[in-house]
Short mmCIF file of C-alpha atoms in Angstrom, two decimals:
data_model
loop_
_atom_site.label_atom_id
_atom_site.label_comp_id
_atom_site.label_asym_id
_atom_site.label_seq_id
_atom_site.Cartn_x
_atom_site.Cartn_y
_atom_site.Cartn_z
CA UNK A 1 16.46 151.89 57.45
CA UNK A 2 14.58 151.86 60.73
CA UNK A 3 12.16 148.99 60.74
CA UNK A 4 10.25 146.21 62.44
CA UNK A 5 11.51 142.70 61.77
CA UNK A 6 9.62 139.51 62.50
CA UNK A 7 10.97 135.96 62.54
CA UNK A 8 10.18 133.51 61.26
CA UNK A 9 8.10 134.67 58.33
CA UNK A 10 6.52 131.25 58.06
CA UNK A 11 6.15 128.74 60.88
CA UNK A 12 4.67 125.28 60.61
CA UNK A 13 4.01 123.43 63.84
CA UNK A 14 2.10 120.40 65.01
CA UNK A 15 -0.97 120.52 67.16
CA UNK A 16 0.13 121.20 70.73
CA UNK A 17 3.80 121.87 69.96
CA UNK A 18 4.95 125.21 71.44
CA UNK A 19 5.92 128.05 69.15
CA UNK A 20 7.82 131.30 69.75
CA UNK A 21 7.62 134.22 67.37
CA UNK A 22 10.02 137.13 67.63
CA UNK A 23 9.91 140.80 66.79
CA UNK A 24 12.67 143.39 66.83
CA UNK A 25 12.57 147.09 66.11
CA UNK A 26 15.14 149.76 65.36
CA UNK A 27 12.65 152.64 65.63
CA UNK A 28 13.17 153.11 69.37
CA UNK A 29 9.40 153.17 69.81
CA UNK A 30 7.98 152.90 73.32
CA UNK A 31 5.00 150.72 72.44
CA UNK A 32 5.02 147.24 70.92
CA UNK A 33 1.92 145.30 69.92
CA UNK A 34 1.04 141.75 68.95
CA UNK A 35 -1.94 141.25 66.68
CA UNK A 36 -3.54 138.08 65.36
CA UNK A 37 -5.15 138.34 61.93
CA UNK A 38 -7.13 135.64 60.19
CA UNK A 39 -8.07 135.76 56.55
CA UNK A 40 -10.45 138.62 55.67
CA UNK A 41 -10.80 139.60 59.32
CA UNK A 42 -9.79 142.62 61.35
CA UNK A 43 -6.50 142.44 63.24
CA UNK A 44 -7.18 141.32 66.81
CA UNK A 45 -5.00 142.85 69.52
CA UNK A 46 -3.48 140.20 71.80
CA UNK A 47 -1.02 142.22 73.88
CA UNK A 48 0.75 145.51 74.00
CA UNK A 49 3.64 146.93 76.00
CA UNK A 50 4.07 150.56 76.85
CA UNK A 51 7.76 150.47 77.73
CA UNK A 52 7.85 147.51 80.14
CA UNK A 53 4.24 147.95 81.21
CA UNK A 54 2.45 144.83 79.98
CA UNK A 55 -1.18 145.03 78.87
CA UNK A 56 -3.13 141.86 78.24
CA UNK A 57 -6.38 142.18 76.33
CA UNK A 58 -9.29 140.73 78.30
CA UNK A 59 -10.18 138.11 75.70
CA UNK A 60 -6.64 136.92 74.88
CA UNK A 61 -6.52 133.18 75.62
CA UNK A 62 -4.16 131.93 78.33
CA UNK A 63 -2.48 129.85 75.65
CA UNK A 64 -0.77 133.05 74.47
CA UNK A 65 2.00 134.73 76.41
CA UNK A 66 4.42 137.51 75.66
CA UNK A 67 7.79 138.81 76.79
CA UNK A 68 9.60 142.07 76.21
CA UNK A 69 13.12 141.65 77.60
CA UNK A 70 14.24 145.06 76.36
CA UNK A 71 13.07 148.03 74.29
CA UNK A 72 14.02 146.46 70.99
CA UNK A 73 12.66 142.93 71.30
CA UNK A 74 9.32 141.30 71.92
CA UNK A 75 8.30 137.63 71.81
CA UNK A 76 4.99 135.86 71.40
CA UNK A 77 4.76 132.37 72.89
CA UNK A 78 1.95 130.02 71.95
CA UNK A 79 2.12 127.24 74.50
CA UNK A 80 -0.12 124.64 72.89
CA UNK A 81 -1.21 125.69 69.42
CA UNK A 82 -4.57 124.49 68.22
CA UNK A 83 -5.97 124.47 64.71
CA UNK A 84 -7.82 127.69 65.52
CA UNK A 85 -4.53 129.48 66.17
CA UNK A 86 -3.47 129.26 62.54
CA UNK A 87 -3.22 132.88 61.48
CA UNK A 88 -0.91 135.74 60.57
CA UNK A 89 0.73 137.23 63.65
CA UNK A 90 1.63 140.86 63.27
CA UNK A 91 4.03 142.83 65.42
CA UNK A 92 3.68 146.60 65.40
CA UNK A 93 5.29 149.56 67.14
CA UNK A 94 4.36 153.15 67.86
CA UNK A 95 5.68 156.12 69.79
CA UNK A 96 2.91 156.00 72.38
CA UNK A 97 -0.71 156.78 73.16
CA UNK A 98 -1.56 159.95 71.33
CA UNK A 99 -3.93 161.01 68.63
CA UNK A 100 -1.70 160.47 65.64
CA UNK A 101 -0.55 157.11 66.95
CA UNK A 102 0.63 155.60 63.68
CA UNK A 103 1.51 151.92 63.88
CA UNK A 104 4.48 150.54 61.99
CA UNK A 105 4.01 146.86 61.26
CA UNK A 106 6.47 144.08 60.66
CA UNK A 107 5.97 141.77 57.68
CA UNK A 108 4.18 139.22 59.84
CA UNK A 109 4.67 135.58 60.83
CA UNK A 110 2.26 133.16 59.22
CA UNK A 111 1.55 130.19 61.48
CA UNK A 112 0.27 126.89 60.13
CA UNK A 113 -0.87 124.21 62.59
CA UNK A 114 -0.98 120.62 61.37
CA UNK B 1 -20.30 148.52 71.88
CA UNK B 2 -17.56 149.72 69.57
CA UNK B 3 -17.86 148.90 65.90
CA UNK B 4 -16.47 149.61 62.46
CA UNK B 5 -18.41 148.90 59.26
CA UNK B 6 -16.94 148.87 55.78
CA UNK B 7 -17.88 146.98 52.61
CA UNK B 8 -16.32 143.54 52.24
CA UNK B 9 -15.32 143.89 48.61
CA UNK B 10 -15.35 146.42 45.79
CA UNK B 11 -14.38 146.23 42.12
CA UNK B 12 -13.13 149.11 39.98
CA UNK B 13 -11.43 149.69 36.65
CA UNK B 14 -7.85 150.76 36.11
CA UNK B 15 -7.66 154.54 35.69
CA UNK B 16 -10.99 155.15 37.42
CA UNK B 17 -11.89 156.58 40.84
CA UNK B 18 -13.21 154.56 43.78
CA UNK B 19 -14.56 155.59 47.18
CA UNK B 20 -14.39 153.20 50.12
CA UNK B 21 -16.75 154.10 52.95
CA UNK B 22 -16.37 153.45 56.65
CA UNK B 23 -18.74 154.11 59.54
CA UNK B 24 -17.66 153.87 63.14
CA UNK B 25 -19.04 153.82 66.66
CA UNK B 26 -16.54 154.28 69.46
CA UNK B 27 -16.39 155.37 73.08
CA UNK B 28 -14.83 158.75 72.50
CA UNK B 29 -12.82 159.54 69.43
CA UNK B 30 -9.18 160.36 68.81
CA UNK B 31 -8.92 159.98 65.07
CA UNK B 32 -9.56 157.75 62.09
CA UNK B 33 -6.86 155.80 60.25
CA UNK B 34 -6.69 154.10 56.88
CA UNK B 35 -4.19 151.34 56.20
CA UNK B 36 -3.45 149.45 53.00
CA UNK B 37 -2.76 145.73 53.17
CA UNK B 38 -1.62 143.69 50.18
CA UNK B 39 -2.42 139.98 50.30
CA UNK B 40 -0.14 138.14 52.70
CA UNK B 41 1.62 141.34 53.80
CA UNK B 42 1.46 143.70 56.76
CA UNK B 43 -0.72 146.81 56.82
CA UNK B 44 0.93 150.09 55.86
CA UNK B 45 -0.27 153.50 56.99
CA UNK B 46 -2.14 155.65 54.46
CA UNK B 47 -3.87 158.47 56.31
CA UNK B 48 -5.03 159.94 59.60
CA UNK B 49 -7.98 162.30 60.12
CA UNK B 50 -8.99 163.86 63.42
CA UNK B 51 -10.78 166.99 62.19
CA UNK B 52 -13.70 167.15 59.79
CA UNK B 53 -12.87 167.54 56.15
CA UNK B 54 -10.78 166.18 53.35
CA UNK B 55 -7.07 165.37 53.55
CA UNK B 56 -5.38 164.91 50.19
CA UNK B 57 -2.17 163.00 49.67
CA UNK B 58 -1.32 162.40 46.04
CA UNK B 59 -3.78 159.99 44.43
CA UNK B 60 -5.31 159.16 47.81
CA UNK B 61 -7.64 161.36 49.86
CA UNK B 62 -9.43 160.71 53.12
CA UNK B 63 -12.54 162.40 54.45
CA UNK B 64 -13.99 162.55 57.95
CA UNK B 65 -17.33 163.64 59.38
CA UNK B 66 -17.27 163.26 63.16
CA UNK B 67 -20.94 164.17 63.59
CA UNK B 68 -21.93 161.32 61.25
CA UNK B 69 -19.30 158.83 62.42
CA UNK B 70 -18.27 158.49 58.81
CA UNK B 71 -15.12 158.43 56.75
CA UNK B 72 -14.17 157.56 53.22
CA UNK B 73 -10.98 156.84 51.34
CA UNK B 74 -10.89 158.13 47.77
CA UNK B 75 -8.46 156.59 45.31
CA UNK B 76 -7.95 158.33 41.98
CA UNK B 77 -6.29 157.17 38.76
CA UNK B 78 -6.42 153.59 39.93
CA UNK B 79 -3.44 151.39 39.16
CA UNK B 80 -3.24 147.61 39.24
CA UNK B 81 -0.91 147.84 42.25
CA UNK B 82 -3.78 149.43 44.22
CA UNK B 83 -5.40 146.00 44.41
CA UNK B 84 -5.32 145.36 48.15
CA UNK B 85 -7.45 145.41 51.27
CA UNK B 86 -8.08 148.80 52.85
CA UNK B 87 -8.52 148.78 56.61
CA UNK B 88 -10.39 151.51 58.48
CA UNK B 89 -9.53 151.92 62.17
CA UNK B 90 -10.91 154.39 64.71
CA UNK B 91 -9.12 155.38 67.90
CA UNK B 92 -11.25 155.55 71.03
CA UNK B 93 -10.87 157.70 74.13
CA UNK B 94 -8.28 155.28 75.57
CA UNK B 95 -6.18 155.54 72.39
CA UNK B 96 -7.09 151.97 71.49
CA UNK B 97 -7.61 151.18 67.81
CA UNK B 98 -10.89 149.61 66.74
CA UNK B 99 -10.31 147.90 63.41
CA UNK B 100 -12.64 147.11 60.55
CA UNK B 101 -12.32 143.81 58.68
CA UNK B 102 -11.10 145.62 55.58
CA UNK B 103 -12.43 146.24 52.10
CA UNK B 104 -10.88 144.09 49.40
CA UNK B 105 -10.42 146.25 46.31
CA UNK B 106 -10.17 144.43 43.00
CA UNK B 107 -8.84 146.43 40.04
CA UNK B 108 -9.70 145.23 36.55
CA UNK B 109 -7.83 146.30 33.40
#
């Protein structure tokens, strides 16, 4: 089945120790997104790629970076995680900017910072 | 500014009907989405409305009034597995999604 796969599902790191989260998709979608979601809060868009065109949200901290080496893969790098970065990180894909732009999400990577 | 409002939590009884409301303010409008999110899991798509009126899909229906900036999700014949958070998201003129914080629906036997 076509899908969005995130690894790892659970990541525990120490304060300040870099973390990389990965996302792969078999949907051949043009757009890939990274969201941060904290408990009982709305998903917060960090980045999105339309093909290789990188879009950084204005309020995404510099501590977060992203790479999309090819259509199928996308990575989220957290350079120096702080306690406030503990959250669920969701990768999503879509076909592109249009009205019925349905997002398909991966299962998420839950980050714990000790 | 752009904003989505929906109730934080609702409780309903198994077999009953529940309506989850959502109001939105966006710069332009390209549609209204509802997603279901079970605890600790990713959101899954439920419905999309861009024209006024009711869209029915099995036990779930979604309504939109663009003039009022208002939508609701109607869940019928509630089942225990419907216990989840329901996220409302509006798409603005730049095709960016503005998300609500979700409504946690608790189903009691």
